C-alpha cells in the first residue's frame, strides 16, 4: 500500500478491515441457517441491527405480564351506547329533545343535534360479571368474563383524522411514531425472519390518515408497520421470481444476495449517520428471509377444519376478518411482536362511522367481526397463549346519544368504550362510567394517554422512561401525560 493510501484510510475503514470479517462470519452463519447465503460468503451486521434487539437491551423496566399485542381497530368511531354502554335513560326519553340539564350548548361535529335516539337493538347481561352487551355481538358476549372494559374513554377531538392519530400515535398531528412502532423500538422482535410490527388493513381500503397510522415518525424506519394484504393470492408480493425468468435459480439468488449484502454494508459503513439507509438494508435482508418464512406463516390451509369454522372462514360475511384474526394468531405464534387488524376503510361507508343509519350500517360491521374476535380469544386461550398476549379492541371516539337525521349518530369525543383481554388484564373488570346519556364521561375517565400507558405497563415498559431524543426534546408515546389504569389489572 502506498503512503498516500495509508494516510487517506479513515478510522472507520481501518476498523472495518480489521474487525468486519468476524462480523461477516457471524452474519453468514445467521443467514446461512436460512439458506440465504453460500457458506463461504461474508457480510456484516451493524451493531444493534438484529430484529431480536430492542432499545431496552437489558430487558423491560419491570416484569411484564404480556409479551405481544394484537390490536383490533374499529375504524370510524364505534357506537358505545349501541354495543356496550347500556343506558335505560335513552329508551325512556326516546324521541324527546336532548337536554342533559347542564345548561351548556349541545353541539355535534357534522350536524344539528336531533332528538334522543334509543339503542336500536336489545341488550342483555352476560357472564358472571353481568356485563351488558348488545344482541349485535352474541359471540363476543360469551367472552365478557375474559374482558376488561374502559367504559369512559375520552378523546381530545371528534374529527376522524386527528382522532385516529391521537389513538394510534398519542398526538393530534401527523409525524409521530405509532403505537406499534414504539413497541417494536422498545422490545424488538422474537424472531429474525418476520417483521416486529405487522398491519392487516381492511381490503376495502386503508383507514383515515392512510399509512400515517402505521408510521415510525422520527423513530428508525425499520419500526414502521409492515402492511400485508391478507386477501391477496400472495399476501407478500414478489417474494419469488416470475416463472418466466428461469435463469434466476436458487444459487443465483444466493450469490446475488451475498454480493448485495457486501455492497450495502460497505456503503452503510461509509454513511453511518443515515438511519434510512440502515433501515433499507434491514428491509432487504428481511425480505430475503421472508421468501422462506412468509409463505408458511400466511398459509392457513394447514389449520384444522374446526379452527377454520371457529373463525368463520367458511362463511362469506366473516371470511375476510376471520382470516385476518387467524393470521394475527399465527403471526404472534411465530414471534411477531405487534399485529394490528383493522375493520373499516376510510370514507363515508364500509366502516363504523354510522351517520346515516345505526339500524342499517352497524349490523353488518358487527356481523363481520363478532365471530372472528370471539374465535381469536377462545383460540388463544385454548392454546395457552392468552396469558402472554394482550388483545385490544379500539376505536377513535364514540357516538352521540341523539340522532343525526332520523336514525344516525354523529361523532362524540366525550365518551366511548374500549376493552382489553389477556396478559395481566383482570377479566370481567370495568373502569370508569359515562353519564346517564352516554354523552360525557362521569367517573374515572381514561384518556388515550392512559390507554397507552396501561398497555406499555403490561408489556413491562414504564411509559415515562420510554423516550427518544428528537429536535432537542425527549419524546414519548404519552407526551407528558398518562396514568396506568390499575382498576383493570390483575
Short mmCIF file of C-alpha atoms in Angstrom, two decimals:
data_model
loop_
_atom_site.label_atom_id
_atom_site.label_comp_id
_atom_site.label_asym_id
_atom_site.label_seq_id
_atom_site.Cartn_x
_atom_site.Cartn_y
_atom_site.Cartn_z
CA UNK A 1 0.00 0.00 0.00
CA UNK A 2 1.36 3.42 -0.92
CA UNK A 3 1.92 6.01 1.78
CA UNK A 4 -0.76 8.33 0.42
CA UNK A 5 -3.27 5.46 0.53
CA UNK A 6 -2.43 4.79 4.16
CA UNK A 7 -2.90 8.47 5.02
CA UNK A 8 -6.34 8.59 3.37
CA UNK A 9 -7.57 5.49 5.18
CA UNK A 10 -10.32 6.60 7.61
CA UNK A 11 -10.67 5.22 11.11
CA UNK A 12 -13.97 3.62 10.15
CA UNK A 13 -12.38 1.89 7.17
CA UNK A 14 -9.46 0.78 9.34
CA UNK A 15 -11.80 -0.79 11.92
CA UNK A 16 -13.89 -2.38 9.19
CA UNK A 17 -10.88 -4.02 7.54
CA UNK A 18 -9.63 -5.43 10.84
CA UNK A 19 -12.95 -6.35 12.53
CA UNK A 20 -15.53 -6.56 9.79
CA UNK A 21 -14.51 -10.04 8.79
CA UNK A 22 -15.60 -11.56 12.10
CA UNK A 23 -18.94 -9.80 11.90
CA UNK A 24 -19.27 -11.14 8.38
CA UNK A 25 -18.69 -14.68 9.61
CA UNK A 26 -21.47 -14.24 12.18
CA UNK A 27 -23.87 -12.88 9.59
CA UNK A 28 -23.04 -15.58 7.10
CA UNK A 29 -23.78 -18.17 9.79
CA UNK A 30 -27.11 -16.50 10.64
CA UNK A 31 -28.31 -16.16 7.06
CA UNK A 32 -26.82 -19.50 6.13
CA UNK A 33 -29.19 -21.17 8.59
CA UNK A 34 -32.00 -19.90 6.35
CA UNK A 35 -30.23 -20.90 3.14
CA UNK A 36 -29.85 -17.29 2.03
CA UNK A 37 -26.09 -17.16 1.68
CA UNK A 38 -23.46 -19.56 0.50
CA UNK A 39 -21.37 -20.91 3.36
CA UNK A 40 -18.23 -19.16 2.22
CA UNK A 41 -19.74 -15.71 1.75
CA UNK A 42 -19.03 -13.00 4.31
CA UNK A 43 -21.08 -9.97 5.26
CA UNK A 44 -21.55 -7.90 8.38
CA UNK A 45 -24.32 -6.96 10.74
CA UNK A 46 -24.35 -3.45 12.09
CA UNK A 47 -24.40 -3.26 15.90
CA UNK A 48 -27.95 -3.40 17.27
CA UNK A 49 -29.42 -4.27 13.88
CA UNK A 50 -30.81 -7.63 14.94
CA UNK A 51 -34.57 -7.90 14.89
CA UNK A 52 -34.30 -9.55 18.30
CA UNK A 53 -32.83 -6.44 19.89
CA UNK A 54 -34.93 -3.52 21.02
CA UNK A 55 -33.89 -0.26 22.67
CA UNK A 56 -34.40 -1.89 26.08
CA UNK A 57 -31.43 -4.22 25.58
CA UNK A 58 -31.22 -5.03 29.28
CA UNK A 59 -34.85 -6.09 29.38
CA UNK A 60 -38.11 -4.29 30.20
CA UNK A 61 -38.31 -1.76 33.04
CA UNK A 62 -40.24 -4.29 35.13
CA UNK A 63 -41.60 -7.81 34.74
CA UNK A 64 -44.32 -7.58 32.12
CA UNK A 65 -47.32 -9.88 32.01
CA UNK A 66 -47.71 -9.59 28.24
CA UNK A 67 -45.10 -10.28 25.56
CA UNK A 68 -47.05 -9.41 22.43
CA UNK A 69 -50.09 -7.44 21.26
CA UNK A 70 -52.97 -7.92 18.84
CA UNK A 71 -54.90 -4.68 18.38
CA UNK A 72 -58.34 -4.77 16.74
CA UNK A 73 -59.18 -1.29 15.49
CA UNK A 74 -62.79 -0.39 14.62
CA UNK A 75 -62.27 2.48 12.18
CA UNK A 76 -64.84 5.27 12.19
CA UNK A 77 -65.99 5.59 15.81
CA UNK A 78 -67.98 2.60 17.09
CA UNK A 79 -71.24 3.50 18.85
CA UNK A 80 -70.76 2.73 22.53
CA UNK A 81 -74.44 3.02 23.52
CA UNK A 82 -75.43 0.54 20.82
CA UNK A 83 -72.77 -2.05 21.75
CA UNK A 84 -71.60 -1.99 25.39
CA UNK A 85 -72.82 1.11 27.26
CA UNK A 86 -76.41 0.29 28.17
CA UNK A 87 -78.42 3.39 29.11
CA UNK A 88 -82.11 2.94 30.07
CA UNK A 89 -82.47 6.75 30.03
CA UNK A 90 -82.14 6.71 26.24
CA UNK A 91 -85.01 4.24 25.99
CA UNK A 92 -87.12 6.23 28.41
CA UNK A 93 -86.63 9.54 26.60
CA UNK A 94 -86.51 8.28 23.01
CA UNK A 95 -87.76 10.92 20.58
CA UNK A 96 -87.56 13.78 23.12
CA UNK A 97 -85.35 16.84 22.85
CA UNK A 98 -81.89 16.10 24.17
CA UNK A 99 -81.41 18.14 27.35
CA UNK A 100 -78.62 16.92 29.64
CA UNK A 101 -79.53 19.59 32.18
CA UNK A 102 -76.09 21.15 32.31
CA UNK A 103 -77.02 24.47 30.78
CA UNK A 104 -74.25 24.21 28.21
CA UNK A 105 -74.84 24.37 24.49
CA UNK A 106 -75.05 20.97 22.87
CA UNK A 107 -73.10 20.68 19.62
CA UNK A 108 -72.32 17.91 17.18
CA UNK A 109 -69.39 17.51 14.80
CA UNK A 110 -71.17 17.44 11.45
CA UNK A 111 -74.88 18.09 12.10
CA UNK A 112 -77.52 19.77 14.22
CA UNK A 113 -78.42 17.79 17.36
CA UNK A 114 -81.55 15.72 16.88
CA UNK A 115 -83.79 14.02 19.41
CA UNK A 116 -82.77 11.31 21.86
CA UNK A 117 -82.12 8.05 19.99
CA UNK A 118 -82.52 4.80 21.90
CA UNK A 119 -80.37 1.72 21.21
CA UNK A 120 -81.83 0.03 18.17
CA UNK A 121 -81.04 -3.48 19.38
CA UNK A 122 -81.74 -5.41 22.56
CA UNK A 123 -79.26 -5.52 25.45
CA UNK A 124 -78.74 -8.41 27.88
CA UNK A 125 -76.39 -9.10 30.75
CA UNK A 126 -73.79 -11.82 30.25
CA UNK A 127 -71.21 -13.80 32.20
CA UNK A 128 -70.54 -13.86 35.92
CA UNK A 129 -69.60 -10.18 35.73
CA UNK A 130 -73.06 -9.27 34.39
CA UNK A 131 -71.71 -7.14 31.55
CA UNK A 132 -74.39 -5.58 29.32
CA UNK A 133 -73.81 -6.41 25.65
CA UNK A 134 -75.90 -5.71 22.56
CA UNK A 135 -77.58 -8.55 20.68
CA UNK A 136 -75.40 -7.49 17.73
CA UNK A 137 -72.44 -9.22 19.43
CA UNK A 138 -73.74 -12.63 20.59
CA UNK A 139 -70.40 -14.44 20.23
CA UNK A 140 -68.31 -11.79 21.95
CA UNK A 141 -70.89 -11.72 24.73
CA UNK A 142 -69.80 -15.24 25.69
CA UNK A 143 -66.28 -13.91 26.39
CA UNK A 144 -67.06 -10.99 28.72
CA UNK A 145 -65.55 -12.67 31.77
CA UNK A 146 -62.19 -12.54 29.95
CA UNK A 147 -62.52 -8.85 29.02
CA UNK A 148 -61.71 -5.70 30.97
CA UNK A 149 -63.67 -2.66 29.82
CA UNK A 150 -62.71 1.01 29.79
CA UNK A 151 -66.22 2.40 29.98
CA UNK A 152 -65.38 6.11 29.97
CA UNK A 153 -62.64 6.71 27.46
CA UNK A 154 -62.35 10.31 26.23
CA UNK A 155 -60.74 11.94 23.22
CA UNK A 156 -59.49 15.49 22.72
CA UNK A 157 -61.17 15.61 19.32
CA UNK A 158 -64.23 14.37 17.48
CA UNK A 159 -62.69 14.60 13.99
CA UNK A 160 -61.56 11.38 12.30
CA UNK A 161 -58.07 12.40 11.16
CA UNK A 162 -56.83 13.88 14.43
CA UNK A 163 -58.79 11.28 16.43
CA UNK A 164 -57.18 8.40 14.59
CA UNK A 165 -53.73 9.96 15.01
CA UNK A 166 -54.37 10.50 18.73
CA UNK A 167 -55.45 6.92 19.30
CA UNK A 168 -52.59 5.50 17.25
CA UNK A 169 -49.70 7.88 17.93
CA UNK A 170 -50.63 9.86 21.04
CA UNK A 171 -50.69 13.15 19.12
CA UNK A 172 -53.28 15.04 17.08
CA UNK A 173 -50.86 15.94 14.30
CA UNK A 174 -49.02 13.73 11.80
CA UNK A 175 -45.33 12.91 12.02
CA UNK A 176 -45.23 10.98 15.30
CA UNK A 177 -44.44 7.28 15.75
CA UNK A 178 -47.42 4.99 16.08
CA UNK A 179 -48.11 2.68 18.99
CA UNK A 180 -46.82 -0.44 17.25
CA UNK A 181 -43.62 1.33 16.19
CA UNK A 182 -42.90 2.33 19.80
CA UNK A 183 -43.37 -1.28 20.96
CA UNK A 184 -41.14 -2.54 18.15
CA UNK A 185 -38.50 0.06 19.03
CA UNK A 186 -38.60 -0.82 22.73
CA UNK A 187 -38.77 -4.60 22.64
CA UNK A 188 -37.69 -5.65 19.16
CA UNK A 189 -38.98 -8.92 17.75
CA UNK A 190 -39.00 -12.51 18.97
CA UNK A 191 -37.94 -13.75 15.54
CA UNK A 192 -35.49 -12.54 12.91
CA UNK A 193 -37.43 -13.76 9.86
CA UNK A 194 -40.70 -11.86 10.28
CA UNK A 195 -41.35 -8.15 10.96
CA UNK A 196 -41.84 -7.00 14.55
CA UNK A 197 -44.94 -4.94 13.61
CA UNK A 198 -47.48 -6.17 11.05
CA UNK A 199 -50.60 -4.33 9.87
CA UNK A 200 -53.56 -6.19 8.33
CA UNK A 201 -55.82 -3.45 6.87
CA UNK A 202 -59.38 -3.83 5.65
CA UNK A 203 -59.23 -4.94 1.99
CA UNK A 204 -61.82 -2.29 1.13
CA UNK A 205 -59.23 0.41 1.78
CA UNK A 206 -56.83 1.98 4.24
CA UNK A 207 -58.29 3.89 7.23
CA UNK A 208 -58.37 7.64 7.80
CA UNK A 209 -54.82 9.06 7.60
CA UNK A 210 -53.88 6.17 5.34
CA UNK A 211 -50.40 4.85 6.23
CA UNK A 212 -49.87 7.64 8.76
CA UNK A 213 -51.47 5.37 11.36
CA UNK A 214 -48.70 2.80 10.94
CA UNK A 215 -45.65 5.06 10.51
CA UNK A 216 -42.48 5.19 12.57
CA UNK A 217 -42.30 9.02 12.65
CA UNK A 218 -38.87 10.04 13.93
CA UNK A 219 -38.03 6.52 15.14
CA UNK A 220 -35.81 4.42 12.84
CA UNK A 221 -37.79 3.50 9.74
CA UNK A 222 -37.32 -0.20 10.42
CA UNK A 223 -40.01 0.06 13.12
CA UNK A 224 -42.85 1.16 10.83
CA UNK A 225 -45.71 -1.26 10.26
CA UNK A 226 -45.35 -3.84 7.50
CA UNK A 227 -48.64 -3.75 5.62
CA UNK A 228 -49.90 -7.12 4.45
CA UNK A 229 -52.79 -7.59 2.02
CA UNK A 230 -54.12 -10.76 3.61
CA UNK A 231 -56.80 -11.35 0.99
CA UNK A 232 -54.44 -11.34 -1.99
CA UNK A 233 -53.34 -14.60 -3.65
CA UNK A 234 -49.82 -13.65 -2.48
CA UNK A 235 -50.13 -11.61 0.76
CA UNK A 236 -46.46 -10.63 0.42
CA UNK A 237 -45.93 -9.94 -3.30
CA UNK A 238 -42.75 -10.51 -5.30
CA UNK A 239 -41.21 -13.00 -2.89
CA UNK A 240 -40.38 -15.25 -5.82
CA UNK A 241 -39.05 -14.50 -9.27
CA UNK A 242 -41.63 -14.77 -12.08
CA UNK A 243 -41.82 -18.21 -13.65
CA UNK A 244 -40.78 -16.69 -16.97
CA UNK A 245 -37.35 -15.84 -15.53
CA UNK A 246 -35.98 -19.35 -15.37
CA UNK A 247 -32.42 -18.13 -15.23
CA UNK A 248 -32.97 -16.87 -11.66
CA UNK A 249 -32.05 -20.07 -9.86
CA UNK A 250 -31.77 -20.51 -6.07
CA UNK A 251 -27.98 -20.47 -6.40
CA UNK A 252 -28.09 -17.29 -8.48
CA UNK A 253 -30.29 -15.66 -5.84
CA UNK A 254 -27.89 -16.65 -3.06
CA UNK A 255 -24.95 -15.28 -4.98
CA UNK A 256 -26.78 -12.06 -5.76
CA UNK A 257 -27.84 -11.61 -2.14
CA UNK A 258 -24.30 -12.21 -0.94
CA UNK A 259 -22.94 -9.56 -3.32
CA UNK A 260 -25.72 -7.13 -2.43
CA UNK A 261 -25.05 -7.70 1.27
CA UNK A 262 -21.38 -6.81 0.93
CA UNK A 263 -22.05 -3.72 -1.16
CA UNK A 264 -24.82 -2.50 1.13
CA UNK A 265 -22.77 -2.94 4.28
CA UNK A 266 -19.73 -1.23 2.82
CA UNK A 267 -21.89 1.71 1.76
CA UNK A 268 -23.61 1.81 5.15
CA UNK A 269 -20.29 1.97 6.99
CA UNK A 270 -19.33 4.99 4.91
CA UNK A 271 -22.70 6.65 5.63
CA UNK A 272 -23.48 5.52 9.15
CA UNK A 273 -25.37 8.69 10.04
CA UNK A 274 -28.27 7.84 7.75
CA UNK A 275 -30.83 5.74 9.64
CA UNK A 276 -32.94 5.44 6.48
CA UNK A 277 -30.11 3.66 4.72
CA UNK A 278 -29.68 1.19 7.55
CA UNK A 279 -33.44 0.58 7.62
CA UNK A 280 -33.47 -0.03 3.87
CA UNK A 281 -30.69 -2.58 4.21
CA UNK A 282 -32.53 -4.30 7.05
CA UNK A 283 -35.68 -4.32 4.94
CA UNK A 284 -33.87 -6.04 2.07
CA UNK A 285 -32.38 -8.60 4.42
CA UNK A 286 -35.78 -9.28 5.99
CA UNK A 287 -37.35 -9.56 2.54
CA UNK A 288 -34.85 -12.27 1.69
CA UNK A 289 -35.75 -14.21 4.82
CA UNK A 290 -39.47 -13.75 4.10
CA UNK A 291 -39.02 -15.85 0.99
CA UNK A 292 -38.81 -18.80 3.34
CA UNK A 293 -40.91 -17.74 6.33
CA UNK A 294 -43.84 -15.78 4.84
CA UNK A 295 -45.40 -18.47 2.61
CA UNK A 296 -45.77 -20.78 5.60
CA UNK A 297 -46.91 -18.06 8.02
CA UNK A 298 -49.69 -16.80 5.73
CA UNK A 299 -50.89 -20.21 4.54
CA UNK A 300 -53.89 -21.17 6.68
CA UNK A 301 -54.65 -24.34 4.70
CA UNK A 302 -52.86 -26.40 7.33
CA UNK A 303 -55.25 -25.29 10.06
CA UNK A 304 -57.82 -27.86 11.16
CA UNK A 305 -61.33 -27.71 9.80
CA UNK A 306 -62.57 -27.00 13.32
CA UNK A 307 -60.29 -23.96 13.58
CA UNK A 308 -61.39 -22.67 10.19
CA UNK A 309 -65.05 -22.99 11.21
CA UNK A 310 -64.32 -21.33 14.56
CA UNK A 311 -63.03 -18.18 12.81
CA UNK A 312 -65.82 -18.26 10.21
CA UNK A 313 -63.62 -18.87 7.19
CA UNK A 314 -66.41 -20.90 5.60
CA UNK A 315 -68.93 -18.04 5.83
CA UNK A 316 -68.91 -15.15 3.38
CA UNK A 317 -69.74 -12.46 5.96
CA UNK A 318 -66.92 -13.44 8.36
CA UNK A 319 -64.40 -14.90 5.92
CA UNK A 320 -62.18 -11.84 5.48
CA UNK A 321 -61.98 -10.59 9.07
CA UNK A 322 -61.83 -14.16 10.32
CA UNK A 323 -58.84 -14.89 8.10
CA UNK A 324 -57.04 -11.81 9.38
CA UNK A 325 -57.74 -12.70 13.01
CA UNK A 326 -56.41 -16.20 12.36
CA UNK A 327 -53.33 -14.73 10.71
CA UNK A 328 -52.88 -12.50 13.74
CA UNK A 329 -52.71 -15.57 15.95
CA UNK A 330 -50.32 -17.33 13.55
CA UNK A 331 -48.02 -14.30 13.39
CA UNK A 332 -47.66 -13.78 17.13
CA UNK A 333 -47.23 -17.53 17.46
CA UNK A 334 -44.19 -17.19 15.20
CA UNK A 335 -42.63 -14.29 17.08
CA UNK A 336 -44.21 -11.10 15.68
CA UNK A 337 -44.44 -8.55 18.49
CA UNK A 338 -47.39 -6.37 17.44
CA UNK A 339 -50.23 -7.11 15.00
CA UNK A 340 -52.84 -4.51 14.15
CA UNK A 341 -56.07 -5.67 12.47
CA UNK A 342 -58.38 -3.03 11.00
CA UNK A 343 -62.13 -3.18 10.47
CA UNK A 344 -63.42 -0.50 8.13
CA UNK A 345 -61.94 1.68 5.42
CA UNK A 346 -61.72 5.46 5.42
CA UNK A 347 -64.64 7.37 3.94
CA UNK A 348 -68.40 7.64 4.45
CA UNK A 349 -69.25 3.91 4.15
CA UNK A 350 -67.91 0.42 4.90
CA UNK A 351 -66.84 1.34 8.42
CA UNK A 352 -68.11 2.19 11.92
CA UNK A 353 -68.88 5.84 11.06
CA UNK A 354 -72.65 5.40 11.06
CA UNK A 355 -74.02 8.87 10.30
CA UNK A 356 -76.97 7.82 8.15
CA UNK A 357 -78.47 4.85 9.96
CA UNK A 358 -77.34 2.91 13.01
CA UNK A 359 -80.04 0.32 12.25
CA UNK A 360 -78.70 -0.39 8.75
CA UNK A 361 -74.98 0.37 8.96
CA UNK A 362 -73.94 -1.05 12.35
CA UNK A 363 -75.23 -4.65 12.00
CA UNK A 364 -73.03 -5.63 9.01
CA UNK A 365 -69.90 -4.33 10.77
CA UNK A 366 -70.76 -6.34 13.88
CA UNK A 367 -71.67 -9.44 11.89
CA UNK A 368 -68.30 -9.40 10.11
CA UNK A 369 -66.24 -9.07 13.31
CA UNK A 370 -68.20 -10.66 16.18
CA UNK A 371 -67.50 -14.33 15.49
CA UNK A 372 -63.83 -13.88 14.45
CA UNK A 373 -62.97 -11.79 17.53
CA UNK A 374 -64.59 -14.31 19.86
CA UNK A 375 -62.76 -17.08 17.99
CA UNK A 376 -59.43 -15.29 18.43
CA UNK A 377 -59.94 -15.00 22.18
CA UNK A 378 -61.04 -18.62 22.56
CA UNK A 379 -58.29 -19.95 20.32
CA UNK A 380 -55.56 -18.04 22.17
CA UNK A 381 -56.97 -19.26 25.47
CA UNK A 382 -57.15 -22.88 24.33
CA UNK A 383 -53.53 -22.76 23.17
CA UNK A 384 -52.30 -21.24 26.43
CA UNK A 385 -51.25 -18.05 24.62
CA UNK A 386 -53.74 -15.55 26.06
CA UNK A 387 -51.79 -15.19 29.30
CA UNK A 388 -48.88 -13.59 27.43
CA UNK A 389 -50.85 -11.98 24.60
CA UNK A 390 -52.67 -8.69 25.04
CA UNK A 391 -55.76 -8.30 22.82
CA UNK A 392 -57.08 -4.76 22.41
CA UNK A 393 -60.40 -3.53 20.95
CA UNK A 394 -60.11 0.14 19.99
CA UNK A 395 -61.84 2.92 18.12
CA UNK A 396 -61.04 6.64 17.76
CA UNK A 397 -64.12 8.04 19.56
CA UNK A 398 -67.80 7.29 20.19
CA UNK A 399 -71.20 8.45 19.00
CA UNK A 400 -73.80 10.91 20.28
CA UNK A 401 -76.93 9.93 22.28
CA UNK A 402 -79.15 11.96 19.95
CA UNK A 403 -79.99 11.37 16.34
CA UNK A 404 -78.36 12.70 13.21
CA UNK A 405 -81.07 12.86 10.59
CA UNK A 406 -83.62 10.27 11.62
CA UNK A 407 -81.56 7.29 12.80
CA UNK A 408 -77.84 8.03 12.51
CA UNK A 409 -75.41 9.24 15.16
CA UNK A 410 -72.71 11.91 14.99
CA UNK A 411 -69.15 11.86 16.40
CA UNK A 412 -68.61 12.13 20.15
CA UNK A 413 -65.23 12.53 21.87
CA UNK A 414 -66.91 12.90 25.27
CA UNK A 415 -67.07 9.18 25.99
CA UNK A 416 -66.51 5.88 24.26
CA UNK A 417 -65.65 2.28 25.12
CA UNK A 418 -62.60 0.09 24.62
CA UNK A 419 -61.61 -3.24 26.09
CA UNK A 420 -58.55 -5.38 26.76
CA UNK A 421 -58.05 -9.10 27.29
CA UNK A 422 -55.13 -11.36 28.06
CA UNK A 423 -51.72 -10.73 29.63
CA UNK A 424 -52.18 -9.14 33.02
CA UNK A 425 -55.76 -7.97 32.50
CA UNK A 426 -58.45 -8.68 35.10
CA UNK A 427 -61.23 -10.49 33.25
CA UNK A 428 -64.75 -9.22 33.98
CA UNK A 429 -63.47 -5.90 35.33
CA UNK A 430 -64.54 -2.42 34.26
CA UNK A 431 -63.14 1.04 34.87
CA UNK A 432 -65.00 4.31 34.51
CA UNK A 433 -68.58 5.24 33.84
CA UNK A 434 -70.34 7.62 31.48
CA UNK A 435 -73.29 9.83 32.41
CA UNK A 436 -76.89 8.62 32.11
CA UNK A 437 -76.93 9.57 28.42
CA UNK A 438 -73.56 8.11 27.40
CA UNK A 439 -72.76 11.67 26.37
CA UNK A 440 -69.85 12.50 28.64
CA UNK A 441 -67.51 10.61 30.96
CA UNK A 442 -68.81 10.88 34.52
CA UNK A 443 -66.48 8.72 36.59
CA UNK A 444 -62.80 7.77 36.20
CA UNK A 445 -62.32 8.89 32.58
CA UNK A 446 -59.47 7.26 30.68
CA UNK A 447 -57.59 9.25 28.08
CA UNK A 448 -55.75 7.84 25.10
CA UNK A 449 -52.57 8.54 27.09
CA UNK A 450 -53.88 6.38 29.95
CA UNK A 451 -54.72 3.64 27.45
CA UNK A 452 -51.20 3.65 26.01
CA UNK A 453 -49.58 3.88 29.45
CA UNK A 454 -51.55 0.85 30.63
CA UNK A 455 -50.65 -1.29 27.63
CA UNK A 456 -46.96 -0.36 27.91
CA UNK A 457 -47.09 -1.20 31.62
CA UNK A 458 -48.47 -4.66 30.84
CA UNK A 459 -45.54 -5.15 28.43
CA UNK A 460 -43.10 -4.27 31.21
CA UNK A 461 -42.47 -0.71 30.00
CA UNK A 462 -42.67 2.47 32.08
CA UNK A 463 -44.22 4.93 29.64
CA UNK A 464 -42.34 7.81 31.31
CA UNK A 465 -38.98 6.16 30.61
CA UNK A 466 -39.55 5.08 27.02
CA UNK A 467 -38.17 8.16 25.25
CA UNK A 468 -36.45 9.13 22.01
CA UNK A 469 -34.45 12.34 21.60
CA UNK A 470 -35.83 14.34 18.68
CA UNK A 471 -35.28 18.01 17.88
CA UNK A 472 -33.96 18.70 21.36
CA UNK A 473 -36.85 17.03 23.21
CA UNK A 474 -37.20 13.61 24.82
CA UNK A 475 -40.34 12.45 23.03
CA UNK A 476 -42.55 9.65 24.26
CA UNK A 477 -45.78 7.94 23.20
CA UNK A 478 -47.75 9.52 26.05
CA UNK A 479 -46.28 13.02 25.56
CA UNK A 480 -46.29 14.49 29.11
CA UNK A 481 -49.47 12.73 30.24
CA UNK A 482 -50.78 9.30 31.11
CA UNK A 483 -51.57 7.18 34.16
CA UNK A 484 -51.80 3.39 34.33
CA UNK A 485 -55.41 2.27 34.80
CA UNK A 486 -54.86 -0.09 37.71
CA UNK A 487 -58.57 -0.98 38.09
CA UNK A 488 -58.38 -3.47 35.23
CA UNK A 489 -55.10 -5.15 36.13
CA UNK A 490 -54.66 -8.43 37.98
#
